[in-house]
Short mmCIF file of C-alpha atoms and ligand atoms in Angstrom, two decimals:
data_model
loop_
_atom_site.label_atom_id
_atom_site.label_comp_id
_atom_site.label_asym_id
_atom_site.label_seq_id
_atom_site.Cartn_x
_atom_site.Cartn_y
_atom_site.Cartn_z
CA UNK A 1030 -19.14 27.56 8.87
CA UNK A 1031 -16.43 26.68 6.84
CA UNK A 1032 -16.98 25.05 3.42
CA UNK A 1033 -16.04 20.60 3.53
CA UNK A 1034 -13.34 20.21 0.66
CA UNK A 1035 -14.29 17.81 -1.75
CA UNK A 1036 -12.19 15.45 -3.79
CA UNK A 1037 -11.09 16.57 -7.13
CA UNK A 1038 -13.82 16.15 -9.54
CA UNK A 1039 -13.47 12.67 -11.09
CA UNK A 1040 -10.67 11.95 -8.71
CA UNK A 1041 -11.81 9.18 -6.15
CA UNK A 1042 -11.25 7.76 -2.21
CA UNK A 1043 -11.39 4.13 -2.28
CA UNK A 1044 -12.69 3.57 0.88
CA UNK A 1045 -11.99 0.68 3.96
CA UNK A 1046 -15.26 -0.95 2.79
CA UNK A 1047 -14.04 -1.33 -1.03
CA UNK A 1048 -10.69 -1.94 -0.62
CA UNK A 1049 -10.27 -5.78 0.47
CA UNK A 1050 -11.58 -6.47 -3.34
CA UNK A 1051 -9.01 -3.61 -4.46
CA UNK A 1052 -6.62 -5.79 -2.72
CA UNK A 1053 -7.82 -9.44 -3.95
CA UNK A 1054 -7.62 -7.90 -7.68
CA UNK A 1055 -4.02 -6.77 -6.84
CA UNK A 1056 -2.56 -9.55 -5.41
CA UNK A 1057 -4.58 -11.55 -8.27
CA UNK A 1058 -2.92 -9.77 -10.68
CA UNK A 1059 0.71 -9.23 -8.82
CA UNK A 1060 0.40 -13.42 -8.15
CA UNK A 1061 -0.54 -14.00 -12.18
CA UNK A 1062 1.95 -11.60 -13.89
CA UNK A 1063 5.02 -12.58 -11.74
CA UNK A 1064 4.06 -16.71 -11.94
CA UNK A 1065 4.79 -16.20 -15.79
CA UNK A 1066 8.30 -14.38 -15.53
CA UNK A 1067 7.55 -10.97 -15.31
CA UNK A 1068 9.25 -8.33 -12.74
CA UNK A 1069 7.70 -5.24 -11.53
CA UNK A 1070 8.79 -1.99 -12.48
CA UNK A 1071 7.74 1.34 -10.26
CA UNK A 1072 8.23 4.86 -11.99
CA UNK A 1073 7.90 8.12 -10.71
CA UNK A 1074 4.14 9.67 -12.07
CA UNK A 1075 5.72 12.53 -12.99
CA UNK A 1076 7.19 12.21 -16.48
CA UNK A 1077 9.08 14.97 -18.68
CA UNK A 1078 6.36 16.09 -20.92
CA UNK A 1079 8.42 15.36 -24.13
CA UNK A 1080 8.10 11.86 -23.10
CA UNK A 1081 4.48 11.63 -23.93
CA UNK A 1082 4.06 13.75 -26.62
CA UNK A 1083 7.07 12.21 -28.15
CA UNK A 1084 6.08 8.39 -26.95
CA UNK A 1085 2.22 8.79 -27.50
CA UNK A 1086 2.17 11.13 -30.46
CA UNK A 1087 1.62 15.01 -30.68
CA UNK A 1088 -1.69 13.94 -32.57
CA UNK A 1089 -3.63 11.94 -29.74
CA UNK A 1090 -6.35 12.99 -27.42
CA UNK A 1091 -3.97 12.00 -24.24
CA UNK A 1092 -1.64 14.46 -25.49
CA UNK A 1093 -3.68 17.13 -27.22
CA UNK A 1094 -6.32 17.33 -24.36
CA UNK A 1095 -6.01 15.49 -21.51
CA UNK A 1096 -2.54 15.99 -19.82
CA UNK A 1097 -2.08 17.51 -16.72
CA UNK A 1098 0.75 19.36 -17.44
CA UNK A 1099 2.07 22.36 -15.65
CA UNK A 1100 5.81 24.06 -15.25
CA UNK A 1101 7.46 23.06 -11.71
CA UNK A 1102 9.54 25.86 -9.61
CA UNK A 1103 12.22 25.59 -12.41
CA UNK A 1104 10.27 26.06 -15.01
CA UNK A 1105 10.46 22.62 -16.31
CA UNK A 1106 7.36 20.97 -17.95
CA UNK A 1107 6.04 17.99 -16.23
CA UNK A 1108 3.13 16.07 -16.77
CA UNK A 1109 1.23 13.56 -14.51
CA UNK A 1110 2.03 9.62 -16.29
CA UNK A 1111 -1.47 9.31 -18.70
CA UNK A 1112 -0.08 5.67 -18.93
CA UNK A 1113 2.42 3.32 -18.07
CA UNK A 1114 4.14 2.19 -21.47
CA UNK A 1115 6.03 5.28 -22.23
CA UNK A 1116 7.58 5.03 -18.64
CA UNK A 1117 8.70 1.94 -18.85
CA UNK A 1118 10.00 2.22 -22.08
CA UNK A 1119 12.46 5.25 -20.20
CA UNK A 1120 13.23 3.51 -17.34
CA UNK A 1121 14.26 0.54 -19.75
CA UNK A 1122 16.32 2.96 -21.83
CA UNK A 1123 18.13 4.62 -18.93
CA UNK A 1124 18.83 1.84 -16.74
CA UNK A 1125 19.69 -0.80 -20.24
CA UNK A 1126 16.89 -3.15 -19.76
CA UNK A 1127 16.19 -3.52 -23.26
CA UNK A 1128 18.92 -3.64 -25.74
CA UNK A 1129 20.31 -7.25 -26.46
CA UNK A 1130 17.84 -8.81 -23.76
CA UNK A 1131 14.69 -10.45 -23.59
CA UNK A 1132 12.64 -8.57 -20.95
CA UNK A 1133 8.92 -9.17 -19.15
CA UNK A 1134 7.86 -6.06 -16.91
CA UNK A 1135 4.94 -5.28 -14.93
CA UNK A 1136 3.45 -2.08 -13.46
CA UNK A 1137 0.92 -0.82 -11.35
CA UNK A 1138 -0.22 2.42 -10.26
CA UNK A 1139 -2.52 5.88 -10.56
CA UNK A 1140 -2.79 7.10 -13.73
CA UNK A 1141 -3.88 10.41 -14.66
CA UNK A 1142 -6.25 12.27 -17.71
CA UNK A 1143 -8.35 15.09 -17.90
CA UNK A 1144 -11.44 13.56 -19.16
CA UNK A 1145 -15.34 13.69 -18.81
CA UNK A 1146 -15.61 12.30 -15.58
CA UNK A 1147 -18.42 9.18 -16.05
CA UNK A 1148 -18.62 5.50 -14.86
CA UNK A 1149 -15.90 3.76 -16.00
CA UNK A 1150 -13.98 6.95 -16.92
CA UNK A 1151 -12.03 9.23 -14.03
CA UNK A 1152 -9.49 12.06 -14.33
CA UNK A 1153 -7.35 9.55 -12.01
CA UNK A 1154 -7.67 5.80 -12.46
CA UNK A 1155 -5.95 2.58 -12.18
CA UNK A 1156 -4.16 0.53 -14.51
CA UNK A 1157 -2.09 -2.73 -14.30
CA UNK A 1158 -0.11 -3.26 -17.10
CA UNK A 1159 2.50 -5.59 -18.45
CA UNK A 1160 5.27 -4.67 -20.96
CA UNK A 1161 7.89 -7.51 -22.90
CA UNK A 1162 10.85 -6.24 -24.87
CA UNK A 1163 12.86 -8.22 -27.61
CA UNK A 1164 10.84 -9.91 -28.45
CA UNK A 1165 9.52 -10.16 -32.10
CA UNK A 1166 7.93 -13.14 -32.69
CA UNK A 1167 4.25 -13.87 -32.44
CA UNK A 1168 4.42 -16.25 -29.51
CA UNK A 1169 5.33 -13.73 -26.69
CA UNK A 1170 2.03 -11.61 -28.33
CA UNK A 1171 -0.24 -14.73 -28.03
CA UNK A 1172 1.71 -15.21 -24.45
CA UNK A 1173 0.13 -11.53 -23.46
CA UNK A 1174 -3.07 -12.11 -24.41
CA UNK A 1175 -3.33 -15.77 -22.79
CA UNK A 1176 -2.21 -13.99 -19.44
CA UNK A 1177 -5.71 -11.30 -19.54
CA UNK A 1178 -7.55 -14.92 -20.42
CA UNK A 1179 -6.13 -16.53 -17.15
CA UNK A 1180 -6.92 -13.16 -15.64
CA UNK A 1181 -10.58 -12.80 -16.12
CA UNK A 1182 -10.70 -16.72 -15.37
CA UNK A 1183 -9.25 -16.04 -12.20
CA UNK A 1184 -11.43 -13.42 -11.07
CA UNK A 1185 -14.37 -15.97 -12.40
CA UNK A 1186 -15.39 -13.18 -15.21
CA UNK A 1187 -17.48 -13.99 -18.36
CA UNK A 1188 -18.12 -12.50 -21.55
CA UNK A 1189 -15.31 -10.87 -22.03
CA UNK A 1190 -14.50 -10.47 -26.03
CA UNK A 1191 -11.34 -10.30 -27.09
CA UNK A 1192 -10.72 -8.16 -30.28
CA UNK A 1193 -8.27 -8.45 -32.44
CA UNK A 1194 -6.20 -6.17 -35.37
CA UNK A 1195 -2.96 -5.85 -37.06
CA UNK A 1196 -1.52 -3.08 -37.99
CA UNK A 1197 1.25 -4.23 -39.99
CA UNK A 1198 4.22 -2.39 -40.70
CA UNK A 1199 5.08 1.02 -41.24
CA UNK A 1200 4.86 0.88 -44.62
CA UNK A 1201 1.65 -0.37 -44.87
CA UNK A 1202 0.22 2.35 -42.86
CA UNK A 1203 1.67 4.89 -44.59
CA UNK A 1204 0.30 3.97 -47.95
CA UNK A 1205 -3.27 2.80 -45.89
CA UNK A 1206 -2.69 6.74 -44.83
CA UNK A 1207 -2.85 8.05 -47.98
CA UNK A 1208 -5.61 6.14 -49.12
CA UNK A 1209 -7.47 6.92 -45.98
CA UNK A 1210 -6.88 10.43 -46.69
CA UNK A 1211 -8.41 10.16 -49.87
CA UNK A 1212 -11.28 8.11 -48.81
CA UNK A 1213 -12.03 10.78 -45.77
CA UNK A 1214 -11.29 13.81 -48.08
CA UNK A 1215 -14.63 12.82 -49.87
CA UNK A 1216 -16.09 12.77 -47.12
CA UNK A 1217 -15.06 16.15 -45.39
CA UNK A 1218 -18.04 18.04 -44.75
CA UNK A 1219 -19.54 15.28 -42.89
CA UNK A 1220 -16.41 15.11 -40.73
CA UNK A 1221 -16.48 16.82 -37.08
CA UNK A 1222 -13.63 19.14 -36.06
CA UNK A 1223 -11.33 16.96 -34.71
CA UNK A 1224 -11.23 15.11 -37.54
CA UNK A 1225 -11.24 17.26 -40.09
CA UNK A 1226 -7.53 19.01 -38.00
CA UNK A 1227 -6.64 15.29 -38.22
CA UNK A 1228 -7.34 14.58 -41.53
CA UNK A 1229 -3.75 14.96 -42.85
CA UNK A 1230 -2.04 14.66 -40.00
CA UNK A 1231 -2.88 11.73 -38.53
CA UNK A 1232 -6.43 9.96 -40.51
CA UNK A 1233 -5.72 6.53 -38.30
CA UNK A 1234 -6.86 8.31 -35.33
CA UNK A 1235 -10.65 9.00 -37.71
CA UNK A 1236 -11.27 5.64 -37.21
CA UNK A 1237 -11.02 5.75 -33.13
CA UNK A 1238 -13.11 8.41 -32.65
CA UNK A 1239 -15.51 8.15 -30.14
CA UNK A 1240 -19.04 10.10 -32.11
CA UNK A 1241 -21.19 8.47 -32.94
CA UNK A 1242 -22.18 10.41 -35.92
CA UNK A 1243 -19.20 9.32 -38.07
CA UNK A 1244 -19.40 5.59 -37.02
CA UNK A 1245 -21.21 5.00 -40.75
CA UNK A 1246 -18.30 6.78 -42.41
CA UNK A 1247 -15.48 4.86 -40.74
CA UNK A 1248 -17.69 1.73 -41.34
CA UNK A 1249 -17.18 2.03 -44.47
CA UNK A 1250 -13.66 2.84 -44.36
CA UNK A 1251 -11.36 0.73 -46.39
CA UNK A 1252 -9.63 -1.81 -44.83
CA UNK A 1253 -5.71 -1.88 -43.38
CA UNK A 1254 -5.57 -5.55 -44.25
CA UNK A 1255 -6.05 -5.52 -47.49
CA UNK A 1256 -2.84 -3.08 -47.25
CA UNK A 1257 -1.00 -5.42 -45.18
CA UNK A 1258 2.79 -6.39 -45.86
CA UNK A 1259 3.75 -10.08 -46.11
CA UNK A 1260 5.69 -10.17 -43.01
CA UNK A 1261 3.06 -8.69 -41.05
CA UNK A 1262 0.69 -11.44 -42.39
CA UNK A 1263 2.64 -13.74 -40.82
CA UNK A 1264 2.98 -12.31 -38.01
CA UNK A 1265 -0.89 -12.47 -37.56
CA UNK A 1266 -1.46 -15.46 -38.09
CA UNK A 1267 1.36 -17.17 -36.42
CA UNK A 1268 -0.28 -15.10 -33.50
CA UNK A 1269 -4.25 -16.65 -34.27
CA UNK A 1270 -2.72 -20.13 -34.37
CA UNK A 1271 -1.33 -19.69 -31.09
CA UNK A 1272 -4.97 -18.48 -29.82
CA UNK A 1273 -6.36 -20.91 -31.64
CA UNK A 1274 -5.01 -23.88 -30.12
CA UNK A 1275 -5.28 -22.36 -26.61
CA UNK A 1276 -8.92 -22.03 -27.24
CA UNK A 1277 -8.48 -18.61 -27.12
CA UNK A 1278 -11.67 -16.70 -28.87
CA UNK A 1279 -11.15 -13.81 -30.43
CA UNK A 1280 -13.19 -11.34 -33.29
CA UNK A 1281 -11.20 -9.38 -35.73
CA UNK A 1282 -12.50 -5.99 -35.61
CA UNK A 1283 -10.40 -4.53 -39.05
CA UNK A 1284 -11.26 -0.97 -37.04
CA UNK A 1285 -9.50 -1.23 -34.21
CA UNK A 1286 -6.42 1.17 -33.91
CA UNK A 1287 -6.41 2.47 -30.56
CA UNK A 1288 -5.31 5.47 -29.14
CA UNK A 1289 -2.40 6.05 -29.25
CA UNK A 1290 0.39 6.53 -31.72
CA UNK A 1291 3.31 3.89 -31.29
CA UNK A 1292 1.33 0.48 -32.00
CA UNK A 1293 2.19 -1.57 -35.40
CA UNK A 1294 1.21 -5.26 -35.68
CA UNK A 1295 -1.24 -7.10 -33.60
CA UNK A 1296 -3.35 -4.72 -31.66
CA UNK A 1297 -6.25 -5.55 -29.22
CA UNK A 1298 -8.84 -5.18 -26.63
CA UNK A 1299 -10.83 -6.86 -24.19
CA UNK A 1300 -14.24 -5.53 -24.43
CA UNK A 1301 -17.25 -6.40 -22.29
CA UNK A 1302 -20.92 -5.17 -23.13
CA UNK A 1303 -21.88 -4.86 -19.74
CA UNK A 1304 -20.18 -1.26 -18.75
CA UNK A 1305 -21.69 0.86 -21.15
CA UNK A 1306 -19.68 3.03 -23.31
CA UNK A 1307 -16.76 2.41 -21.18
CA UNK A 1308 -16.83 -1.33 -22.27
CA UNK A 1309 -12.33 -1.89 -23.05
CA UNK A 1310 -11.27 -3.39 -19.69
CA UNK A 1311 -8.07 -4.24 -20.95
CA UNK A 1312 -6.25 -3.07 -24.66
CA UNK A 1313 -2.98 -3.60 -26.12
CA UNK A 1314 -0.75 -4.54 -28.26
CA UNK A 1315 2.82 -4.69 -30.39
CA UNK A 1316 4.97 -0.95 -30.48
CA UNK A 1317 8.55 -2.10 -32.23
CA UNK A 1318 8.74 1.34 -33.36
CA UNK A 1319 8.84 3.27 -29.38
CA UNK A 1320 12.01 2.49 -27.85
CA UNK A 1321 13.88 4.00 -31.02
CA UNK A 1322 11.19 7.20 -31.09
CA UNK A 1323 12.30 7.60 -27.41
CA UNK A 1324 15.92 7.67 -28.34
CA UNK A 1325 17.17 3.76 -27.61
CA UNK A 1326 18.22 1.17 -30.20
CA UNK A 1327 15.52 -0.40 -32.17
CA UNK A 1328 13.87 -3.11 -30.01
CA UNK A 1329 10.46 -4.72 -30.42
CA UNK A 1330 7.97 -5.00 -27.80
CA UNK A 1331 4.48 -5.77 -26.89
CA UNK A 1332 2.14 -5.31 -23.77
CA UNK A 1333 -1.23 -4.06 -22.59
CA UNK A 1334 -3.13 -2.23 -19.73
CA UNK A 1335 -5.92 -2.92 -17.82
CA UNK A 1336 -8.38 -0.26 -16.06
CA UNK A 1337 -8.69 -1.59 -12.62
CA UNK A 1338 -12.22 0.45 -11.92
CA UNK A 1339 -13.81 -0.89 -14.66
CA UNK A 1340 -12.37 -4.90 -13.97
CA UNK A 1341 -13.96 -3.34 -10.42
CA UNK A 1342 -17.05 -2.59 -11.90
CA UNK A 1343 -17.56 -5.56 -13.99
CA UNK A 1344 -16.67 -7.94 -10.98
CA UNK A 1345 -19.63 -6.23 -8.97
CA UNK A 1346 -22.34 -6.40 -12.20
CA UNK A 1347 -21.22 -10.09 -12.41
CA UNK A 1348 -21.01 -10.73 -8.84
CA UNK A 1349 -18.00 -12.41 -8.58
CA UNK A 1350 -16.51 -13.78 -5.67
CA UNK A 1351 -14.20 -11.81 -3.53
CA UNK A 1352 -12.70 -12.35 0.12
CA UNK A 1353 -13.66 -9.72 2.58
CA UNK A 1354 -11.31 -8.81 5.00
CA UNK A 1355 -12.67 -9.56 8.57
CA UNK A 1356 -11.02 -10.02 11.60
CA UNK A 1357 -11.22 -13.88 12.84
CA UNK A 1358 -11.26 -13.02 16.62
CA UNK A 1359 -12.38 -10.04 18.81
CA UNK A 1360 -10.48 -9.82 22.36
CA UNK A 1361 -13.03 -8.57 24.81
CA UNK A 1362 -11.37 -7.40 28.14
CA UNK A 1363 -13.70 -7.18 30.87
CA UNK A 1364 -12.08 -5.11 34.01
CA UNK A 1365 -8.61 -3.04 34.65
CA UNK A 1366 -6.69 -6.62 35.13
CA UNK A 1367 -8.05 -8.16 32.08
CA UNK A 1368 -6.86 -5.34 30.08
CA UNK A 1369 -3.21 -5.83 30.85
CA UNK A 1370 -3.56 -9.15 30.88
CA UNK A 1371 -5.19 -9.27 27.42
CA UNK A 1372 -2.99 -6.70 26.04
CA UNK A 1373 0.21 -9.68 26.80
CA UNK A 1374 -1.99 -12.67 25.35
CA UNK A 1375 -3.04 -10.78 21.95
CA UNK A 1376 0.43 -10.09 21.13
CA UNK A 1377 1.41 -13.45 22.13
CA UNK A 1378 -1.24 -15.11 20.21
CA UNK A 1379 0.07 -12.58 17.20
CA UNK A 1380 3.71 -13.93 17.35
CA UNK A 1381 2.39 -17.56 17.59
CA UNK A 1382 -0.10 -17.33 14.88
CA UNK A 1383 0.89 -15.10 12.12
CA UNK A 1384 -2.38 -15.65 10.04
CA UNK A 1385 -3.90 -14.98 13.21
CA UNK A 1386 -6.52 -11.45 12.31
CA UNK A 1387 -7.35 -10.51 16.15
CA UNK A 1388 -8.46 -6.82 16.41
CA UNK A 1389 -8.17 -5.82 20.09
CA UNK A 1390 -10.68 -3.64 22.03
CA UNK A 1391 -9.97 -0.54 22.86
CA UNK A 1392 -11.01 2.02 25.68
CA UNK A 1393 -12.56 -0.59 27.82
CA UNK A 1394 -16.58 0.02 28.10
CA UNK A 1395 -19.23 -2.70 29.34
CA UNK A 1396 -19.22 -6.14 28.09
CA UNK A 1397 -22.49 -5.23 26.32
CA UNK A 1398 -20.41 -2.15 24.58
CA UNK A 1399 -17.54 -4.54 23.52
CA UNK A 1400 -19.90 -7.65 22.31
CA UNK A 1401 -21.45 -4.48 19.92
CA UNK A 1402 -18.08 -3.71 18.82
CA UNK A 1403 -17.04 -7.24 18.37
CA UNK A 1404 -19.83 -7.71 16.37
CA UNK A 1405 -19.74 -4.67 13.95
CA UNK A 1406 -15.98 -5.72 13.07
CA UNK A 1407 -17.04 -8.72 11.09
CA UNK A 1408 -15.00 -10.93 13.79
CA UNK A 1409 -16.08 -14.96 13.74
CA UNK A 1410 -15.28 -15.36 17.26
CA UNK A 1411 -15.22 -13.36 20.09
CA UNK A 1412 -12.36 -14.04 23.17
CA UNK A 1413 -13.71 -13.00 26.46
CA UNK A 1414 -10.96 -12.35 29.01
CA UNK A 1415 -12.82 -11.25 32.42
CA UNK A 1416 -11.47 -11.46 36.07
CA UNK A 1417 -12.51 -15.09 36.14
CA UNK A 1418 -10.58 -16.44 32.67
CA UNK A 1419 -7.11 -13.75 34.10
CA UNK A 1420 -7.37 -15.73 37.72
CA UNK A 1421 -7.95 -19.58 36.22
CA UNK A 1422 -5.70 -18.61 33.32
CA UNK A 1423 -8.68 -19.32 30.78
CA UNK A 1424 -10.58 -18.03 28.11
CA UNK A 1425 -14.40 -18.06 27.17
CA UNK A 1426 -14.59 -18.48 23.21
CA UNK A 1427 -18.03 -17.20 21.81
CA UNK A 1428 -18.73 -18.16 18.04
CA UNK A 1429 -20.62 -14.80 16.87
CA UNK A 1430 -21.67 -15.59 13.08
CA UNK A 1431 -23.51 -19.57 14.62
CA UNK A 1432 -25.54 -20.72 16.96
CA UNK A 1433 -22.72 -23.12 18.88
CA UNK A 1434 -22.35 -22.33 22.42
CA UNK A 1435 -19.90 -20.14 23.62
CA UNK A 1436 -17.01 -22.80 26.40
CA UNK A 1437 -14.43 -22.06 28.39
CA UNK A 1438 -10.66 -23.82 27.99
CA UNK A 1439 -7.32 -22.98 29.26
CA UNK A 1440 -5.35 -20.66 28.16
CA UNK A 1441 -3.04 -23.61 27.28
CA UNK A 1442 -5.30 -25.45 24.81
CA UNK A 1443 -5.99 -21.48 23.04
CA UNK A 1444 -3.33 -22.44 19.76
CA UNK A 1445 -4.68 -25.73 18.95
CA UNK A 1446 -7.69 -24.24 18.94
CA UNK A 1447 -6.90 -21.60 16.99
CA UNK A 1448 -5.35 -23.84 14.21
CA UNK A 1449 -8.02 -26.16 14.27
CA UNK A 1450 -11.16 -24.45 14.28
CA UNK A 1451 -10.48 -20.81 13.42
CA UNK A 1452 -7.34 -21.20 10.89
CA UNK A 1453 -7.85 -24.44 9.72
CA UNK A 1454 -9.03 -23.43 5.85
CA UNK A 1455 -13.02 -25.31 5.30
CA UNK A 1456 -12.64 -28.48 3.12
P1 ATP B 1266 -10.95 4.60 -24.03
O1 ATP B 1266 -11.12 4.25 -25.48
O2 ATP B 1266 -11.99 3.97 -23.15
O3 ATP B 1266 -10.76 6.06 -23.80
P2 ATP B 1266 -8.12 4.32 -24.19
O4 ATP B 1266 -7.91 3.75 -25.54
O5 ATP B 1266 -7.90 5.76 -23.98
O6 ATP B 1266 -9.58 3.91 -23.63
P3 ATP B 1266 -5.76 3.06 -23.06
O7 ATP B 1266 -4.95 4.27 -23.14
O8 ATP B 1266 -5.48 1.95 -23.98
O9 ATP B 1266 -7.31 3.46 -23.12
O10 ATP B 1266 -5.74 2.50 -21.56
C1 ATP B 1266 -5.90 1.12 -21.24
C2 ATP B 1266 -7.11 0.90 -20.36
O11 ATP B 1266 -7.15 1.82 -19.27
C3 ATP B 1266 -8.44 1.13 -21.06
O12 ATP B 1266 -8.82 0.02 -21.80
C4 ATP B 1266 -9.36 1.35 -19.88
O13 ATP B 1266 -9.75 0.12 -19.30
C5 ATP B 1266 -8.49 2.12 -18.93
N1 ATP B 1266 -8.75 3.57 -19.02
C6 ATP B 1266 -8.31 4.44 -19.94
N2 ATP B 1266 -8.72 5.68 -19.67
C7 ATP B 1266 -9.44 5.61 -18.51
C8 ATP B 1266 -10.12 6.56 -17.69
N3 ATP B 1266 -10.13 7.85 -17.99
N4 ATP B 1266 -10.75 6.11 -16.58
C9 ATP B 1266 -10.74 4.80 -16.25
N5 ATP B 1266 -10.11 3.86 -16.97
C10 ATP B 1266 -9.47 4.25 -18.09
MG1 MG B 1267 -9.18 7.46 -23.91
#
């Protein structure tokens, strides 16, 4: 017999049964992100490769080993989008979004990296992501991070810390670089591989490494802000203040860089502790230096992403509330004139009653086979059409999910019934 194909390892089907909270956390987040301004922006997810390792950094795990790159029929390198920010940074530079403008963009979509597959972490995932351009000023960066606040309110989750860093300017990296290089040099033999390659090419990235071996060493790392510039002092706290009199919690974590290459200023993440290792739900922060790496005119900007399997995850370990899709009616059809007939009045009752969720039986079978089906769809109610209802012009109304009994009414009286007892929203 011939072998089943699986799915891609770490590449997942999100199936009928998981999708309506796929959908609530969309249109949460589509609802949210557009009621403060911003406009969605849809790029292709495959990219120029010189896009990412010029956008993200030559020096970064996304680009040194988890890419899925590969030369198309011309020969061309593409890679699969790891993220959304260098995208939209592309689209913004070849369309002129972003010089001389204020801009607030959104994305969604499949993202792809060749990583250990574990929970929380795929080779394709979701993100959500917002982006804001021209902007330098601390208030649109306090504006970002009170938007994943009202998120995680929304979707009714707790405990989710908010971490903050600066990274201040250039300059100050580059002489916290040197003295980072110094500080890991004495430290070498203790270093593992990776780090020892990135040692003088990039030591920042030391400090986001993920073994746990060398978390004492970068512990006791010194510290970017007592390298910080003036202006980027200000920045930060002009950007606390704001959080501060939103009520906005947050823990400076003087180790956070993240990973990837273009961030300066205020960086962060949302971190919960209930996912494990995979515990960043959301991370992002301030990149004024991108647009010009990418080959537009300088222009600040700030944004984040979220991973929509682990804001998944962490809505199912804290059992929050989402809608389930189920159909509000069933339309039994009992006989070969009840079928046409029903077939007329569903589609009536559809144009009437837009909200209306009717799922209509199909290929006949016995009442008892169609109250099974009716029952397995979820439906509240169940409309039974039979020769009697198609010659009185009526319908028998069953409730399926109480005990009420099931009565009969004209077809006549059907919409205000609909609108008052199966539409009409509980108080
Ligand atoms: P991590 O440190 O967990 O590898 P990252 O720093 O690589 O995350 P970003 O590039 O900042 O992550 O992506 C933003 C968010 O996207 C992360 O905070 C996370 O929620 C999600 N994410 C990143 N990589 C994956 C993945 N392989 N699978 C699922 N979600 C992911
Ligand atoms: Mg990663």
């Amino acid at each position: 017999m011939a072998k089943n194909i699986q799915s891609v390892r770490g590449m997942h089907d999100i199936l009928p049964s998981q999708s309506s909270s796929w959908q609530y956390l969309e249109a949460t987040i589509r609802t949210l992100f557009n009621s403060y301004g911003y406009r969605e922006l849809r790029t292709p997810i495959l990219e120029p490769t010189e896009l990412f390792s010029r956008g993200i950094g030559e020096v970064t795990d996304i680009v040194e080993k988890e890419m899925y790159t590969f030369a198309d029929r011309n020969g061309d390198s593409l890679s699969m989008r790891p993220e959304g920010t260098a995208s939209c940074v592309r689209a913004g530079i070849q369309h002129g979004l972003l010089h001389n403008q204020q801009q607030r963009i959104w994305y969604t979509g499949p993202m792809f990296r060749h990583e250990r597959p574990q929970k929380g972490r795929y080779r394709q995932f979701y993100q959500a992501g917002l982006e804001t351009y021209g902007v330098s000023t601390p208030d649109i960066d306090a504006e970002v991070i009170a938007i994943g606040a009202r998120l995680w309110k929304q979707l009714g989750l707790k405990d989710i810390q908010l971490q903050l860093n600066t990274l201040g300017s250039d300059e100050a990296r580059q002489s916290y670089r040197d003295i980072l290089i110094e500080y890991f040099s004495a430290h070498h033999d203790q270093l593992d591989e990776d780090s020892q390659r990135r040692l003088h090419k990039n030591p920042l990235r030391i400090l986001d490494t993920k073994n746990p071996d060398l978390k004492n060493i970068v512990e006791a790392a010194p510290s970017l802000m007592d390298y910080l510039d003036t202006e980027s002092q200000e920045h930060f706290d002009g950007v606390k203040t704001r959080l501060d009199s939103l009520g906005i919690n947050y823990y400076i974590n003087p180790r956070l860089v993240r990973g990837i290459d273009y961030y300066n200023r205020t960086v962060f993440e949302w971190v919960t502790e209930e996912l494990g290792a995979q515990g960043t739900v959301c991370a992002g922060g301030r990149y004024d230096g991108l647009v010009k790496r990418l080959g537009g005119k300088v222009t600040p900007a700030c944004g984040f992403g979220i991973g929509l399997e682990r804001l998944i995850l962490l809505m199912q370990a804290q059992k929050a509330q989402t809608p389930t899709l189920h159909p509000n009616v069933y339309l039994i059809m009992a006989g070969a004139e009840a079928q046409l007939a029903g077939v007329i009045l569903a589609e009536s009752l559809r144009d009437l009653h837009p909200a209306l969720n009717l799922q209509s039986n199909v290929a006949a079978g016995s009442f008892k086979a169609q109250i099974k089906r009716a029952d397995k769809s979820g439906a509240d109610y169940a409309f039974i059409l039979g020769e009697n209802e198609v010659s009185e012009n009526t319908i028998t109304i069953k409730p399926l999910r109480n005990d009420e009994q099931q009565i009969n009414i004209s077809q006549e009286q059907l919409s205000s019934y609909i609108e008052n007892n199966i539409l009409k929203t509980p108080s």
